[in-house]
Coordinates of C-alpha atoms and ligand atoms in Angstrom, one line a residue:
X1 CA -0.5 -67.5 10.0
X2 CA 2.1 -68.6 12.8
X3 CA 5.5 -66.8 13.0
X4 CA 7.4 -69.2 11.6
X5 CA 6.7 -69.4 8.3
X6 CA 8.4 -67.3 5.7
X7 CA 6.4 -64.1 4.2
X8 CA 6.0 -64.5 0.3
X9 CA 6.6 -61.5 -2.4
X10 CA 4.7 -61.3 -5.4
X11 CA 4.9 -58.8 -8.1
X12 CA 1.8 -56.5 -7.9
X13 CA 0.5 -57.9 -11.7
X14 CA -2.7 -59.3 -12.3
X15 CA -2.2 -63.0 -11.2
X16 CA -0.3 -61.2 -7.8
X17 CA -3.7 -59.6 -7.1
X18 CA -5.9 -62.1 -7.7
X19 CA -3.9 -64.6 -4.8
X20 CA -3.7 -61.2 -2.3
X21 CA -7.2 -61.5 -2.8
X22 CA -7.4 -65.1 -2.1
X23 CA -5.5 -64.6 1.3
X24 CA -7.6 -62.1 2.6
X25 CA -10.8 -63.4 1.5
X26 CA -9.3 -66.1 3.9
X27 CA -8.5 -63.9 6.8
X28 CA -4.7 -63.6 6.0
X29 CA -2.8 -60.7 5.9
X30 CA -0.9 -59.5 3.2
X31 CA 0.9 -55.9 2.6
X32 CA -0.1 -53.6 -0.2
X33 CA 1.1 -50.9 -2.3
X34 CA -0.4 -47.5 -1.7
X35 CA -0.1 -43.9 -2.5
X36 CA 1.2 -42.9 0.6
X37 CA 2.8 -46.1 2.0
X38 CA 2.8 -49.9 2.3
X39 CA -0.3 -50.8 4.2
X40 CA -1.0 -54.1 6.2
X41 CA -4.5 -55.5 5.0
X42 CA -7.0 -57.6 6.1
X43 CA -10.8 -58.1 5.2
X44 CA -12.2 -55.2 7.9
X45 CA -15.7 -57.4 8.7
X46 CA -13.8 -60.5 10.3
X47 CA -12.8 -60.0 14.1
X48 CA -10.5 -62.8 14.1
X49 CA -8.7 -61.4 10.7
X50 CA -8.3 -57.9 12.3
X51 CA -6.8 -59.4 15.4
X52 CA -3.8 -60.3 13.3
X53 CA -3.0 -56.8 12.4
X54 CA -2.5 -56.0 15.8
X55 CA -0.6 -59.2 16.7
X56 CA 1.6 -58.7 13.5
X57 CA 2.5 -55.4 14.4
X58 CA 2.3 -55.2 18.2
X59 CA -0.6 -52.2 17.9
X60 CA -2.0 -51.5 21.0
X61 CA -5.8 -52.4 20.8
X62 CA -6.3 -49.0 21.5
X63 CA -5.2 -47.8 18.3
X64 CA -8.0 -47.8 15.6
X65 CA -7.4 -48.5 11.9
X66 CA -8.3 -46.8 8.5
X67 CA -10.7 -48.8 6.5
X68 CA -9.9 -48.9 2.7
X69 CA -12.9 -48.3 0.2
X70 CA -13.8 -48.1 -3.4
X71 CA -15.2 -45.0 -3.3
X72 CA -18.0 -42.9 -1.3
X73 CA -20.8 -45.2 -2.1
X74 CA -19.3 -48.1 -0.4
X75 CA -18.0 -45.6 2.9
X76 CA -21.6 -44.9 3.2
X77 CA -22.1 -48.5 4.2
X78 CA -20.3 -48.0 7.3
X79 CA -20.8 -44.1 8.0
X80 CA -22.8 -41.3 8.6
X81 CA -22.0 -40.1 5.4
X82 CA -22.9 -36.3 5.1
X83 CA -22.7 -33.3 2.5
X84 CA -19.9 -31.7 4.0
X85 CA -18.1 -35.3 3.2
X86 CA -19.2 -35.4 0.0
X87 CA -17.6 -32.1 -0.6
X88 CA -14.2 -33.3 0.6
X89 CA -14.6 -36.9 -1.2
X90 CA -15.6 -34.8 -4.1
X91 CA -12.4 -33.4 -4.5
X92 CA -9.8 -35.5 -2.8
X93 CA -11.0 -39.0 -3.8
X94 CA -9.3 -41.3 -4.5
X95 CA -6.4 -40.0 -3.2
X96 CA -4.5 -39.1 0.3
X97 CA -6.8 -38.3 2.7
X98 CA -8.9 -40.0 5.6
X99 CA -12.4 -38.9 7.1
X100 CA -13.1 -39.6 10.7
X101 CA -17.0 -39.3 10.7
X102 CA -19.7 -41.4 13.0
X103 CA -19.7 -44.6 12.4
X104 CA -23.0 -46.4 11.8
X105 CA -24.3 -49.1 14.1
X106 CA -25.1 -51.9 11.3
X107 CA -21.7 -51.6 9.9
X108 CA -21.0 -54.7 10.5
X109 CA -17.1 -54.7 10.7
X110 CA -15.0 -55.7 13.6
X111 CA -15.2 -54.0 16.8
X112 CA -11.4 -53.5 16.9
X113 CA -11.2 -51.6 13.9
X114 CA -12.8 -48.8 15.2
X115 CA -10.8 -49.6 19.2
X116 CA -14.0 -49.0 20.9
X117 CA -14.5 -45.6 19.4
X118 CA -17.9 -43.9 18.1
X119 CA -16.3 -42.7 15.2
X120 CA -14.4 -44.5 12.1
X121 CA -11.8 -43.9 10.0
X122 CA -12.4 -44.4 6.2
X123 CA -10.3 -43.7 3.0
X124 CA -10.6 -44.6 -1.1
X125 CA -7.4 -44.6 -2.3
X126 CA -5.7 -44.1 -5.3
X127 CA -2.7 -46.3 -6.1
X128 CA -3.9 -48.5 -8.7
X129 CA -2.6 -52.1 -7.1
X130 CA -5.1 -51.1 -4.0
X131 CA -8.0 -50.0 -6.4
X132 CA -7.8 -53.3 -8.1
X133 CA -7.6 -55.3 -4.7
X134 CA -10.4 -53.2 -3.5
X135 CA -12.4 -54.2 -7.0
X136 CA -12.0 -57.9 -6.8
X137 CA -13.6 -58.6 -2.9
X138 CA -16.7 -58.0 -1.4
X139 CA -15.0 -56.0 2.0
X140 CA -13.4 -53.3 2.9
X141 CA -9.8 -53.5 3.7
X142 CA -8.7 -52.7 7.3
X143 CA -5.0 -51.2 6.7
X144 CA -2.7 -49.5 9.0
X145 CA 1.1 -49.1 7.7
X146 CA 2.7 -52.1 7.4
X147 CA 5.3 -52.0 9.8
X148 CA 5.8 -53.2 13.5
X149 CA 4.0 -50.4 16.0
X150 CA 6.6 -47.5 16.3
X151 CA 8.8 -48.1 13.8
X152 CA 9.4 -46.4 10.5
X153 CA 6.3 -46.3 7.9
X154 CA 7.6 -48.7 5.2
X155 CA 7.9 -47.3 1.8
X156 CA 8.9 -50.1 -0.5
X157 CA 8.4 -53.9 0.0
X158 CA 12.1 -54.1 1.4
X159 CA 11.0 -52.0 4.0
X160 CA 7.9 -54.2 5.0
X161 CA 10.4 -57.3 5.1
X162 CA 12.5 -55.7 7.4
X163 CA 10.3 -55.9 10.8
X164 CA 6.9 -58.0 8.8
X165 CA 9.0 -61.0 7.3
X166 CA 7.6 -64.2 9.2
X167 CA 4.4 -62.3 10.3
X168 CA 2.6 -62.3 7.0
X169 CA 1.0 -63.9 4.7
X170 CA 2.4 -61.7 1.2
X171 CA 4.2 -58.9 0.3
X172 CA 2.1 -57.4 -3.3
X173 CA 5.6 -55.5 -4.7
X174 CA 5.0 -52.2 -6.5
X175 CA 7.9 -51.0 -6.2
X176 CA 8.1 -47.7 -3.8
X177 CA 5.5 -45.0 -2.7
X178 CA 4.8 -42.0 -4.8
X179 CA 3.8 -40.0 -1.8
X180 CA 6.1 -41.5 1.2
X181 CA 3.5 -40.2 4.0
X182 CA 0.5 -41.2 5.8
X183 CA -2.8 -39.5 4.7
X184 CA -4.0 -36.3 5.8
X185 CA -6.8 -37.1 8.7
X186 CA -9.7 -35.3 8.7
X187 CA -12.4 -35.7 11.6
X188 CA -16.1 -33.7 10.7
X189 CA -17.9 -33.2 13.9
X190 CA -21.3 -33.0 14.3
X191 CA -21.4 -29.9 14.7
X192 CA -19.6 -29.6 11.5
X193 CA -16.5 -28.6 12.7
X194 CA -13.7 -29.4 10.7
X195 CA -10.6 -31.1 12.7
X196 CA -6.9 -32.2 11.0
X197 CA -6.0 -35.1 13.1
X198 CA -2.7 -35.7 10.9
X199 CA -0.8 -33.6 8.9
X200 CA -0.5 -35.3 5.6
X201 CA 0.0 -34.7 1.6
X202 CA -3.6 -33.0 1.4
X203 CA -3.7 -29.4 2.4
X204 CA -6.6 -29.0 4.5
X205 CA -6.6 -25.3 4.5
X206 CA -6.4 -25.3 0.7
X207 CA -10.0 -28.0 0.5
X208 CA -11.6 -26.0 2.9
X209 CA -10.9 -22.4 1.3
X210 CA -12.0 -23.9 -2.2
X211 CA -15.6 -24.1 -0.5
X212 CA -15.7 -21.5 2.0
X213 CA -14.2 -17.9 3.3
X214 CA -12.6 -17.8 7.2
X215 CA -16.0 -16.0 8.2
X216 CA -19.1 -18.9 6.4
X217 CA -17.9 -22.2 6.9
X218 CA -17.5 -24.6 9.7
X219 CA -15.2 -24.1 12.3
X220 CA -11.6 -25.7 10.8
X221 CA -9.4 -26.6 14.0
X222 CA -5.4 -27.5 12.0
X223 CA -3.5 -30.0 14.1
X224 CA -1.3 -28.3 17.0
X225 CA -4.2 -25.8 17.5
X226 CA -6.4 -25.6 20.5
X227 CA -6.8 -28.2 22.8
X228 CA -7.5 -31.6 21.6
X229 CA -10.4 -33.5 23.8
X230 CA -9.3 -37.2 23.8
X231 CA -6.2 -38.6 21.9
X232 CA -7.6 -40.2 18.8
X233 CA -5.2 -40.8 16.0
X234 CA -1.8 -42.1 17.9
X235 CA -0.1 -40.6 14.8
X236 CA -0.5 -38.2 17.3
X237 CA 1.3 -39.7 19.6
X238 CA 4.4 -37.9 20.6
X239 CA 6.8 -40.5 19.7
X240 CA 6.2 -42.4 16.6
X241 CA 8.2 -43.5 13.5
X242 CA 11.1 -43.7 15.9
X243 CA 14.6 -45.0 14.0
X244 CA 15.6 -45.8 17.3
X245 CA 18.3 -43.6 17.8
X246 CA 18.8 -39.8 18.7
X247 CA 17.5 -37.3 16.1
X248 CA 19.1 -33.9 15.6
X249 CA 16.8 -31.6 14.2
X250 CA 17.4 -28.4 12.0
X251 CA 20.9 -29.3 11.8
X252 CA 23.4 -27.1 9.3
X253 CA 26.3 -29.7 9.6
X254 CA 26.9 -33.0 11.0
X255 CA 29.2 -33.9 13.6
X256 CA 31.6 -36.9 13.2
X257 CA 29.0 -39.2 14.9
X258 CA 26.1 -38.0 12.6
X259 CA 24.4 -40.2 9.5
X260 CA 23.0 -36.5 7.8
X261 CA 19.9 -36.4 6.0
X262 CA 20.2 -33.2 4.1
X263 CA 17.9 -31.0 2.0
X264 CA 18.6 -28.5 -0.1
X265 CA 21.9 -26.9 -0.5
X266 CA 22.4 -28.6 2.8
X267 CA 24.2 -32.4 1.7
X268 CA 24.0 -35.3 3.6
X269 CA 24.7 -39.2 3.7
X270 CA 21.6 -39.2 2.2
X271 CA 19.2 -36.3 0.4
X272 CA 15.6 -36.0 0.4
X273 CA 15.9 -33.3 -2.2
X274 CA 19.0 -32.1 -3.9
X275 CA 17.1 -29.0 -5.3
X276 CA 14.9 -28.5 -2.6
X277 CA 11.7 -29.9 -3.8
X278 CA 9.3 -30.9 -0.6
X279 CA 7.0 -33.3 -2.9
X280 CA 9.9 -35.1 -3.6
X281 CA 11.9 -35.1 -0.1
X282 CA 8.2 -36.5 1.6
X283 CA 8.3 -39.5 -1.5
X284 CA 12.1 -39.8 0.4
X285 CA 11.5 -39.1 3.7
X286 CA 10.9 -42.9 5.2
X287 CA 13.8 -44.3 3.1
X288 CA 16.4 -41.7 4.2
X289 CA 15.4 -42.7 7.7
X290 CA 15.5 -46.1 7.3
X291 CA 19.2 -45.8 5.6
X292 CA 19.7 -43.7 8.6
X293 CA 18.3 -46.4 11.2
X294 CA 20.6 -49.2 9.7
X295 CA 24.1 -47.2 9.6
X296 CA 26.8 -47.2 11.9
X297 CA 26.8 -43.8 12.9
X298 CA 25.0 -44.0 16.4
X299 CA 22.8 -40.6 16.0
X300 CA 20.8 -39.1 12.9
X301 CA 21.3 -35.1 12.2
X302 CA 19.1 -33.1 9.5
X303 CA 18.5 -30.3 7.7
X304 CA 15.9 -27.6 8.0
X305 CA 13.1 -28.4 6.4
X306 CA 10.8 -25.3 5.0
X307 CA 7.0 -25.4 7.2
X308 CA 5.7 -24.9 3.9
X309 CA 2.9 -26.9 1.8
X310 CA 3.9 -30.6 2.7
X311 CA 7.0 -29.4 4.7
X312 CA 4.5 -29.3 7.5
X313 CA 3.5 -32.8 7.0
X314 CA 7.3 -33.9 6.8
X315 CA 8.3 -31.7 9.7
X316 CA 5.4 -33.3 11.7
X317 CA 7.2 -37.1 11.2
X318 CA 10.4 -35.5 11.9
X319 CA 9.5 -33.9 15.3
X320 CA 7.8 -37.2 16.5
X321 CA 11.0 -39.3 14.7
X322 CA 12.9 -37.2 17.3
X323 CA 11.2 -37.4 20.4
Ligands
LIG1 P1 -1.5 -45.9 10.5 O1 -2.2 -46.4 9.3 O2 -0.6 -47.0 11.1 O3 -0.8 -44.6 10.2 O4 -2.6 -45.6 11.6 C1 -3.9 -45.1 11.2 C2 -4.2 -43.8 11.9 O5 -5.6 -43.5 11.7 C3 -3.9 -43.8 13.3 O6 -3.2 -42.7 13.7 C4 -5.2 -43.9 13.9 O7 -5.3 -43.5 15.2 C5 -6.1 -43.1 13.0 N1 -7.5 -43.5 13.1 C6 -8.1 -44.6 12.8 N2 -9.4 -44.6 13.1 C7 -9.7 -43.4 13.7 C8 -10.8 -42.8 14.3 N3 -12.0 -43.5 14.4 N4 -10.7 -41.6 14.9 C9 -9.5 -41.0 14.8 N5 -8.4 -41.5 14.3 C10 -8.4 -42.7 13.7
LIG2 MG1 1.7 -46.5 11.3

């Protein structure tokens, strides 16, 4: 669509579904409800449709995007599929998590999906709006977040509005995300090696020691260990979900100037948990820093954040949030 025309919100019901699906059959673009956040669709075997993702959001092309799927039967149609993937779809699909594996040469999707490389990133998820979507078209669903490039994942439809408005087709409203991060990325080598590209609400560590002991499985490489060979996933990127104004990390008060995001026993302006739960403070993460972004206070202080469970994944957004 041009710029200029106004983005429509529909609630996420049946007859909301059945136009998304209309749009993207189409080659429009319309945000969707997931289980980690709002991501920006479109039909991931048309070039021209995929193009628009990255003009919506300002990606740079070389930035690849997750395709969405059913389940592991219909990944298989685009990669090498493999036991050790069946393993970890076996247990974490549908749900939170992306594989990275080789991506097969009669895929047939766009080129710019995958940016040029060999590999591509696939992902069934869970939240029932994107299930249905998936269900009622014949393609998988190209979907980064639905947000302009380095700004804050959206969790709600409010969110998407806030930088998408004008630059999409529809907003499906589901109100907001149970999760509040981006899946867990998982590359499988092939050489079997096990790589996390993102930190995300699957615990990596916890799949892999369900099938194997330190000493009989592949080699399992966690994000921020060893030396990574080419930058893949831009969440890695050192500076990403910027609010655009100086972050404060680990911070036990605020000063005057401060909007505080506090955890904890530790108040703020704004809490991602009151009683400390991490689950809950990464479904709050995004908001808080989006509250945070639109106050008056010029800078953005917060609390300590445990490394624990999916305190890793939250203190991986807030180390790149304050870059
Ligand atoms: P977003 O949905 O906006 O969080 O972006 C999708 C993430 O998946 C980005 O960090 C991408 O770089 C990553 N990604 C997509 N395809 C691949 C791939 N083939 N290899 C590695 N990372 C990928
Ligand atoms: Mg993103």
């Amino acid at each position: 669509m041009s710029g200029k025309n106004a983005t429509e919100v529909l609630l996420a019901d049946a007859q909301g579904i059945a136009h998304a699906a209309a749009i993207l059959e189409r080659g429009g673009l319309v945000a969707v409800p997931t289980e980690t956040v709002y991501g920006l669709a479109a039909r991931a075997d048309n070039a021209e449709a995929v193009a628009k993702i990255y003009a919506a959001k300002g990606r740079p092309q070389f930035n690849p995007l997750i395709v969405h799927v059913r389940d592991a039967e219909q990944a298989a149609r685009y990669v090498a599929w493999s036991d050790e993937a069946e393993i970890v779809a076996d247990i974490c699909w549908p749900g939170p998590l992306t594989l990275v594996l080789p991506s097969r040469p009669d895929a047939g999707l766009a080129e710019a999906v995958t940016a040029g490389l060999p590999t591509l990133a696939v992902r069934a998820p869970k939240h029932p709006v994107m299930r249905q979507l998936l269900e009622q078209v014949d393609f998988p669903l190209a979907a980064p977040s639905a947000n302009r490039s380095e700004a804050i994942s959206p969790t709600s439809p409010e969110h998407v509005l806030e930088t998408l408005d004008g630059r999409i087709d529809l907003v499906l409203d589901a109100g907001p995300c149970e999760e509040g991060l981006e899946s867990s990325i998982l590359a499988i080598r092939h050489d079997g090696t096990w790589e996390e590209l993102r930190v995300g609400p699957v615990d990596l560590k916890a799949v892999y020691n369900h099938y194997y002991h330190d000493w009989d499985g592949p080699q399992l490489i966690l994000a921020g260990q060893g030396e990574r060979r080419i930058l893949e996933a831009p969440g890695q990127l050192a500076r990403h979900y910027s609010p655009g104004k100086p972050v404060r990390l680990n911070a036990i008060e605020a000063e005057p100037d401060e909007f505080m995001i506090g955890f904890g026993a530790i108040c703020g302006d704004c809490d991602l948990s009151k009683t400390g739960d991490l689950q809950a403070a990464a479904a709050n993460l995004y908001q808080c820093l989006h509250l945070a972004a639109a106050s008056n206070k010029p800078r953005i202080a917060v609390a300590p954040i445990p490394d624990t469970d999916v305190g890793r994944a939250i203190n991986d957004r807030l180390r790149r949030a304050a870059a």
